[in-house]
N, CA, C and O atoms as a DFTB+ gen file, in Angstrom:
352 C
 N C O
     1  1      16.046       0.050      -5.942
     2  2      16.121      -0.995      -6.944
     3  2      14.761      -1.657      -7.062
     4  3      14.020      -1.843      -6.096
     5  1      14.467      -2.023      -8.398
     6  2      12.880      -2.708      -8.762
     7  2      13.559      -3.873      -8.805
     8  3      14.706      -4.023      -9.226
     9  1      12.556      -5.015      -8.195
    10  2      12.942      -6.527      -8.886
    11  2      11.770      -7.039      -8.338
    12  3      11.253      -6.950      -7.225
    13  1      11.417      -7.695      -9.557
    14  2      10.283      -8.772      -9.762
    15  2      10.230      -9.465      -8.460
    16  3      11.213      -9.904      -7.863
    17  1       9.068      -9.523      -8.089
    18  2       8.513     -10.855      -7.090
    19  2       6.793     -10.992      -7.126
    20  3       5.934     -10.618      -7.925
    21  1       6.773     -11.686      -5.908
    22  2       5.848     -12.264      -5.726
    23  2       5.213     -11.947      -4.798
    24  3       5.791     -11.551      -3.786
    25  1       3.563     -12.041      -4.871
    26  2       2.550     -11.469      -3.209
    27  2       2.904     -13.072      -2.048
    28  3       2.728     -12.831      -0.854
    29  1       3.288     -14.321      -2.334
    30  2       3.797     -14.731      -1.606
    31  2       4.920     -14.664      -1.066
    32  3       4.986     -14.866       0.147
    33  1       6.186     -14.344      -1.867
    34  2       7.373     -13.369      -1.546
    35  2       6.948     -12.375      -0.305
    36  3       7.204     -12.438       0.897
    37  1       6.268     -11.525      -1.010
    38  2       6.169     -10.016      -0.158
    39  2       5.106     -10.777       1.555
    40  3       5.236     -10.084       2.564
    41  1       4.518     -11.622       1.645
    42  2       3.924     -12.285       2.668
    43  2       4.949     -12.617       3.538
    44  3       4.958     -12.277       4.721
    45  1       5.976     -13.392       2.893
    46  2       6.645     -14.104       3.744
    47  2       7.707     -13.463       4.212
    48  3       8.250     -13.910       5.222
    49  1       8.161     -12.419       3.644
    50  2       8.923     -10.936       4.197
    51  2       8.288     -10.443       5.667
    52  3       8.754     -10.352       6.803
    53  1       7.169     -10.211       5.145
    54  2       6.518      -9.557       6.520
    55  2       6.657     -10.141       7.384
    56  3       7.009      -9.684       8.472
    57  1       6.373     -11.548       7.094
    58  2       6.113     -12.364       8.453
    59  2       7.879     -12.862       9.009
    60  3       7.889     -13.473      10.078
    61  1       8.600     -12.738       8.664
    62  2       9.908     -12.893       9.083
    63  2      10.411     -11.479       9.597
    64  3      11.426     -11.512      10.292
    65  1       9.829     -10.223       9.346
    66  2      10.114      -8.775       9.971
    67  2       9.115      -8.156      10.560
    68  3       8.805      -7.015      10.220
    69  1       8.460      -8.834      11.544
    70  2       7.212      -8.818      11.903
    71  2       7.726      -6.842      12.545
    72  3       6.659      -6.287      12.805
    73  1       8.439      -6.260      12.697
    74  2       8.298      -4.642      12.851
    75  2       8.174      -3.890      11.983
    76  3       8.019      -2.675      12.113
    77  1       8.243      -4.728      10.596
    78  2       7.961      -3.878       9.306
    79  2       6.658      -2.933       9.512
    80  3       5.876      -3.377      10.352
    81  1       6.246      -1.594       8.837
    82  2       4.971      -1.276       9.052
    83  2       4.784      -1.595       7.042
    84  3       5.400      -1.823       6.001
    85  1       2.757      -1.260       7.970
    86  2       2.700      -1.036       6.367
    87  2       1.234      -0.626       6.041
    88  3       0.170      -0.925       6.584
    89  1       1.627       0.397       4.651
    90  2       0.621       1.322       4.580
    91  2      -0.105       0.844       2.945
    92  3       0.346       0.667       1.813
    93  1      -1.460       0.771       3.603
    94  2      -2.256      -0.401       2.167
    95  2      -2.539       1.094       1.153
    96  3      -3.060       1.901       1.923
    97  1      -2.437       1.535       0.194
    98  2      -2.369       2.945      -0.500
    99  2      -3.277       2.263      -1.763
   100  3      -2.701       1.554      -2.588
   101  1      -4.599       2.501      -1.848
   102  2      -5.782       2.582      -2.356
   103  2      -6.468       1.090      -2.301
   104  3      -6.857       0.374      -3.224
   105  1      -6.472       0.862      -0.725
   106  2      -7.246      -0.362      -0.036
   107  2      -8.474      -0.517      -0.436
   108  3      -8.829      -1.677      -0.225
   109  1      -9.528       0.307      -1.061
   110  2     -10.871      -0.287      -1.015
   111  2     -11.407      -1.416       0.043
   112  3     -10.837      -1.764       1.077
   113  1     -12.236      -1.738      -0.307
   114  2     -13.097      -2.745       0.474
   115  2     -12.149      -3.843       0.769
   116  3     -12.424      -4.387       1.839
   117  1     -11.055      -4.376       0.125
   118  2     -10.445      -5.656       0.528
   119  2      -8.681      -5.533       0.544
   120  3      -7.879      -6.132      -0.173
   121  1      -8.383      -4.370       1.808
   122  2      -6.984      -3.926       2.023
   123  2      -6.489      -5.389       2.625
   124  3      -7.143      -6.189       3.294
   125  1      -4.921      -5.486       2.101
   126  2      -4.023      -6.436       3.151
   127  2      -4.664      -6.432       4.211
   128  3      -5.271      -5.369       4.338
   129  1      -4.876      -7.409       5.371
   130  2      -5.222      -7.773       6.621
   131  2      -3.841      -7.548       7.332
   132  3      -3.752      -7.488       8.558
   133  1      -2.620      -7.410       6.365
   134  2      -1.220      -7.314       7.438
   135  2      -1.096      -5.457       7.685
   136  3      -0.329      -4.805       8.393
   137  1      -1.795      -5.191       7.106
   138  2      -1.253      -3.372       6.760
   139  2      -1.786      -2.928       7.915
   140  3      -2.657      -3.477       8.590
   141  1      -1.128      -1.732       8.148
   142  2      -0.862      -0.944       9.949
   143  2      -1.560       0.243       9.699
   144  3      -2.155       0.761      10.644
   145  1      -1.602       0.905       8.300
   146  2      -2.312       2.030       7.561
   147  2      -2.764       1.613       6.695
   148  3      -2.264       0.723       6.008
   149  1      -4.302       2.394       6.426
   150  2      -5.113       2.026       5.095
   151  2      -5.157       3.704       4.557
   152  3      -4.995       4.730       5.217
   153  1      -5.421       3.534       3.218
   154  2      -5.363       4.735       2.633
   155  2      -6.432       4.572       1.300
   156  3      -6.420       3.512       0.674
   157  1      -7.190       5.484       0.974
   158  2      -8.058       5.529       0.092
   159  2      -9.322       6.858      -0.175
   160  3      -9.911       7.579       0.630
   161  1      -9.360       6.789      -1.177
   162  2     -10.274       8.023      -1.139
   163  2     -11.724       8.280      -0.653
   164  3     -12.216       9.281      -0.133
   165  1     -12.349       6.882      -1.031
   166  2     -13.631       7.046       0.128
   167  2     -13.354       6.028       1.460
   168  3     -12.600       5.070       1.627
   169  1     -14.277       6.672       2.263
   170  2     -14.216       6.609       3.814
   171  2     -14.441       4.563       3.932
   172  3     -15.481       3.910       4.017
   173  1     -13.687       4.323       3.909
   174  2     -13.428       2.722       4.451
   175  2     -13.084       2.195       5.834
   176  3     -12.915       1.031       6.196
   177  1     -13.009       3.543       6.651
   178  2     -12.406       3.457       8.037
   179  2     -13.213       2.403       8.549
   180  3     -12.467       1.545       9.020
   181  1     -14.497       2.068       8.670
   182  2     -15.407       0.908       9.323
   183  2     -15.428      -0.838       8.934
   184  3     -16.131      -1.775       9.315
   185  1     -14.197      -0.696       7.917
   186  2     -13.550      -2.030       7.432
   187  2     -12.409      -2.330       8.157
   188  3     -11.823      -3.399       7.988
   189  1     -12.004      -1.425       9.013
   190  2     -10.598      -1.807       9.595
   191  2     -10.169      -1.369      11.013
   192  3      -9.187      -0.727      11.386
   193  1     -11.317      -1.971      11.762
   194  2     -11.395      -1.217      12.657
   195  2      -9.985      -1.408      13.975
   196  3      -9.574      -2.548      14.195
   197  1      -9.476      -0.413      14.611
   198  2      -8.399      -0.701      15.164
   199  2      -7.141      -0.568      14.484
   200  3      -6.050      -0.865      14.972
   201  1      -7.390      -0.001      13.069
   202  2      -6.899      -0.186      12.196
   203  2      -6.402       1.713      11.679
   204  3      -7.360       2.198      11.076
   205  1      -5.324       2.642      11.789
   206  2      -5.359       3.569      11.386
   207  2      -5.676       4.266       9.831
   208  3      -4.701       4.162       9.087
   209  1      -6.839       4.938       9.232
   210  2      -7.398       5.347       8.258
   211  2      -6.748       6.472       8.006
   212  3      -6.299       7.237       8.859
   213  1      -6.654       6.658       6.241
   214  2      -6.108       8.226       5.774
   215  2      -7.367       8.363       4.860
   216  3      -7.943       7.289       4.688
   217  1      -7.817       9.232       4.357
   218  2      -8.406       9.699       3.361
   219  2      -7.950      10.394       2.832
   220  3      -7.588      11.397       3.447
   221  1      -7.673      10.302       1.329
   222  2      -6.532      10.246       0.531
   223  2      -7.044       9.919      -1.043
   224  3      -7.778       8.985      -1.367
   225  1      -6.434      10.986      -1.972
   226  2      -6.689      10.594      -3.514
   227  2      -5.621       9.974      -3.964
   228  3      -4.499      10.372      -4.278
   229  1      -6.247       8.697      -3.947
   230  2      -4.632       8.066      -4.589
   231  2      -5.070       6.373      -4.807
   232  3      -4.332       5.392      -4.909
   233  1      -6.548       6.473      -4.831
   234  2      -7.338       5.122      -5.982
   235  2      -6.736       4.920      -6.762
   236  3      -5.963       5.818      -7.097
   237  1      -6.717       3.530      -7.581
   238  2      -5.949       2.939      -8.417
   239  2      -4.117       3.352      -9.448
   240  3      -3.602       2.990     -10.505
   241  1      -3.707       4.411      -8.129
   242  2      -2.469       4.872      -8.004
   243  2      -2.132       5.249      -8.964
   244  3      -2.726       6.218      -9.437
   245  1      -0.878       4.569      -9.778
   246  2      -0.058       5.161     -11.036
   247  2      -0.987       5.252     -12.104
   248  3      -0.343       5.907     -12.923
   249  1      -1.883       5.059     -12.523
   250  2      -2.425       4.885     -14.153
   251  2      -2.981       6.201     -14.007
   252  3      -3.164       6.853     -15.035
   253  1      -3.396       6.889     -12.444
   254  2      -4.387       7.792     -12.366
   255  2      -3.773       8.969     -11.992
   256  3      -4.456       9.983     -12.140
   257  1      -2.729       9.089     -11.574
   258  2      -2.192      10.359     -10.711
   259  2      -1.884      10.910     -11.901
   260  3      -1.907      10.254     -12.943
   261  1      -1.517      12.376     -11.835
   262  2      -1.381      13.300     -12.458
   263  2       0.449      13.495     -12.970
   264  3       0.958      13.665     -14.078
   265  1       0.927      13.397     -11.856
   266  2       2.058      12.953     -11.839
   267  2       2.938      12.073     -11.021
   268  3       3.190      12.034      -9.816
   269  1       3.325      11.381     -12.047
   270  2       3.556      10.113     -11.444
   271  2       4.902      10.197     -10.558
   272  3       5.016       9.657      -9.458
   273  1       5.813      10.884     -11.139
   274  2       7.304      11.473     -10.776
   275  2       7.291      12.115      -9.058
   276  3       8.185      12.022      -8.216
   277  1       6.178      12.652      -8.966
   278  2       5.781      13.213      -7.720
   279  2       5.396      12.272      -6.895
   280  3       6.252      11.812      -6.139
   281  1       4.064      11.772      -6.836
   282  2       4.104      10.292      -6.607
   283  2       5.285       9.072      -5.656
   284  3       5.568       8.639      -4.539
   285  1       5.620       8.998      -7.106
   286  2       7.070       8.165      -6.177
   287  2       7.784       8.744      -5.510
   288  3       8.385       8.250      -4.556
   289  1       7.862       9.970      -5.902
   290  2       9.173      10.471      -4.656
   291  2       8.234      10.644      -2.932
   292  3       8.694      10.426      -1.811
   293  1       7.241      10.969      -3.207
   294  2       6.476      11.058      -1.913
   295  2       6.623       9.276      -1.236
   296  3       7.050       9.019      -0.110
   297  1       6.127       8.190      -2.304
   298  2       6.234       7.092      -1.522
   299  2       7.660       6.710      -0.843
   300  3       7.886       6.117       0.212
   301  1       8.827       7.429      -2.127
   302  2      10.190       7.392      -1.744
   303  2      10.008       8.075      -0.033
   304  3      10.188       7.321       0.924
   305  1       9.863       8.653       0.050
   306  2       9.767       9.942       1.609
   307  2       9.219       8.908       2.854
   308  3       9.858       8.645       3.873
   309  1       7.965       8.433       2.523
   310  2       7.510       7.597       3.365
   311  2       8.021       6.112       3.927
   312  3       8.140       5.797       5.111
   313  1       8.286       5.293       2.771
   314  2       8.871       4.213       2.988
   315  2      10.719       3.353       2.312
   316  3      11.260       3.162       1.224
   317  1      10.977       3.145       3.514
   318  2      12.510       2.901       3.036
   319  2      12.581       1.337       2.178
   320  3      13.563       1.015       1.508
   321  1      11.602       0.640       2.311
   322  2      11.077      -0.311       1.401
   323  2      10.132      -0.742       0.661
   324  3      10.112       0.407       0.218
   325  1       9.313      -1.274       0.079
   326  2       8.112      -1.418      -0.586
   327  2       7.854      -2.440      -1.201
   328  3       8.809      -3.185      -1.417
   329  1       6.743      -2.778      -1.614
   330  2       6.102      -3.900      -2.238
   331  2       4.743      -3.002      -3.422
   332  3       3.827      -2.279      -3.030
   333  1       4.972      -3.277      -4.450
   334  2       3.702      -2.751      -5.365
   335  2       3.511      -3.586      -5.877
   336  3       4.321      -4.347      -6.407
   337  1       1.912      -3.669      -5.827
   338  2       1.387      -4.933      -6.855
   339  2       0.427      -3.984      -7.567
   340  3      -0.283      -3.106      -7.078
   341  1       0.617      -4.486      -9.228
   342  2      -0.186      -3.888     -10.409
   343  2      -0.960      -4.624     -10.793
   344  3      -0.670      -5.739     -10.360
   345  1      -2.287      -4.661     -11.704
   346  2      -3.177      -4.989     -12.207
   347  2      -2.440      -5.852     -13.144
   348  3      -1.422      -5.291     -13.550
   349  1      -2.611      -6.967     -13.594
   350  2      -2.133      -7.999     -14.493
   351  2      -3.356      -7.251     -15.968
   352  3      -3.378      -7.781     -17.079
C-alpha cells in the first residue's frame, strides 16, 4: 500500500523501531545518517565510513531506470517496508 507522508513521519518511525534496517538507494554525497546501506553509482564509500557501500546503477532511481516495473519488484524482494522520497 502507498500513502502519503512525511520525512518527519518516516524519522520518527525509525526512531521508535530502532531494528528497522535501511538501505539509502542513490545516496550521493548527502545519504540519510540513519541508513545501514548506502547505494549509488559512483564510489561514495569514504562518506560513510563504518558504514556498508554497494556500487550500484540506480542514481536518481525511477525517472531513470529503464524499467521501472522491474525496479520495484526488486525493491519489493529486498524490503518488507519502505519510505521513498521524490523530487518536489
Amino acid at each position: 500500500m502507498i500513502k502519503r507522508t512525511t520525512l518527519d513521519f518516516a524519522k520518527d518511525q525509525l526512531e521508535l523501531n530502532p531494528q528497522w534496517l535501511v538501505l539509502d538507494i542513490g545516496c550521493r554525497k548527502g545519504g540519510w545518517p540513519e541508513a545501514d546501506v548506502y547505494l549509488d553509482l559512483a564510489d561514495y564509500s569514504k562518506l560513510y565510513p563504518g558504514k556498508y557501500f554497494v556500487r550500484g546503477d540506480a542514481s536518481h532511481i525511477l525517472e531513470h531506470v529503464p524499467d521501472p516495473d522491474l525496479f520495484l519488484k526488486e525493491l519489493s524482494r529486498v524490503a518488507k517496508a519502505g519510505y521513498i522520497e521524490v523530487p518536489s
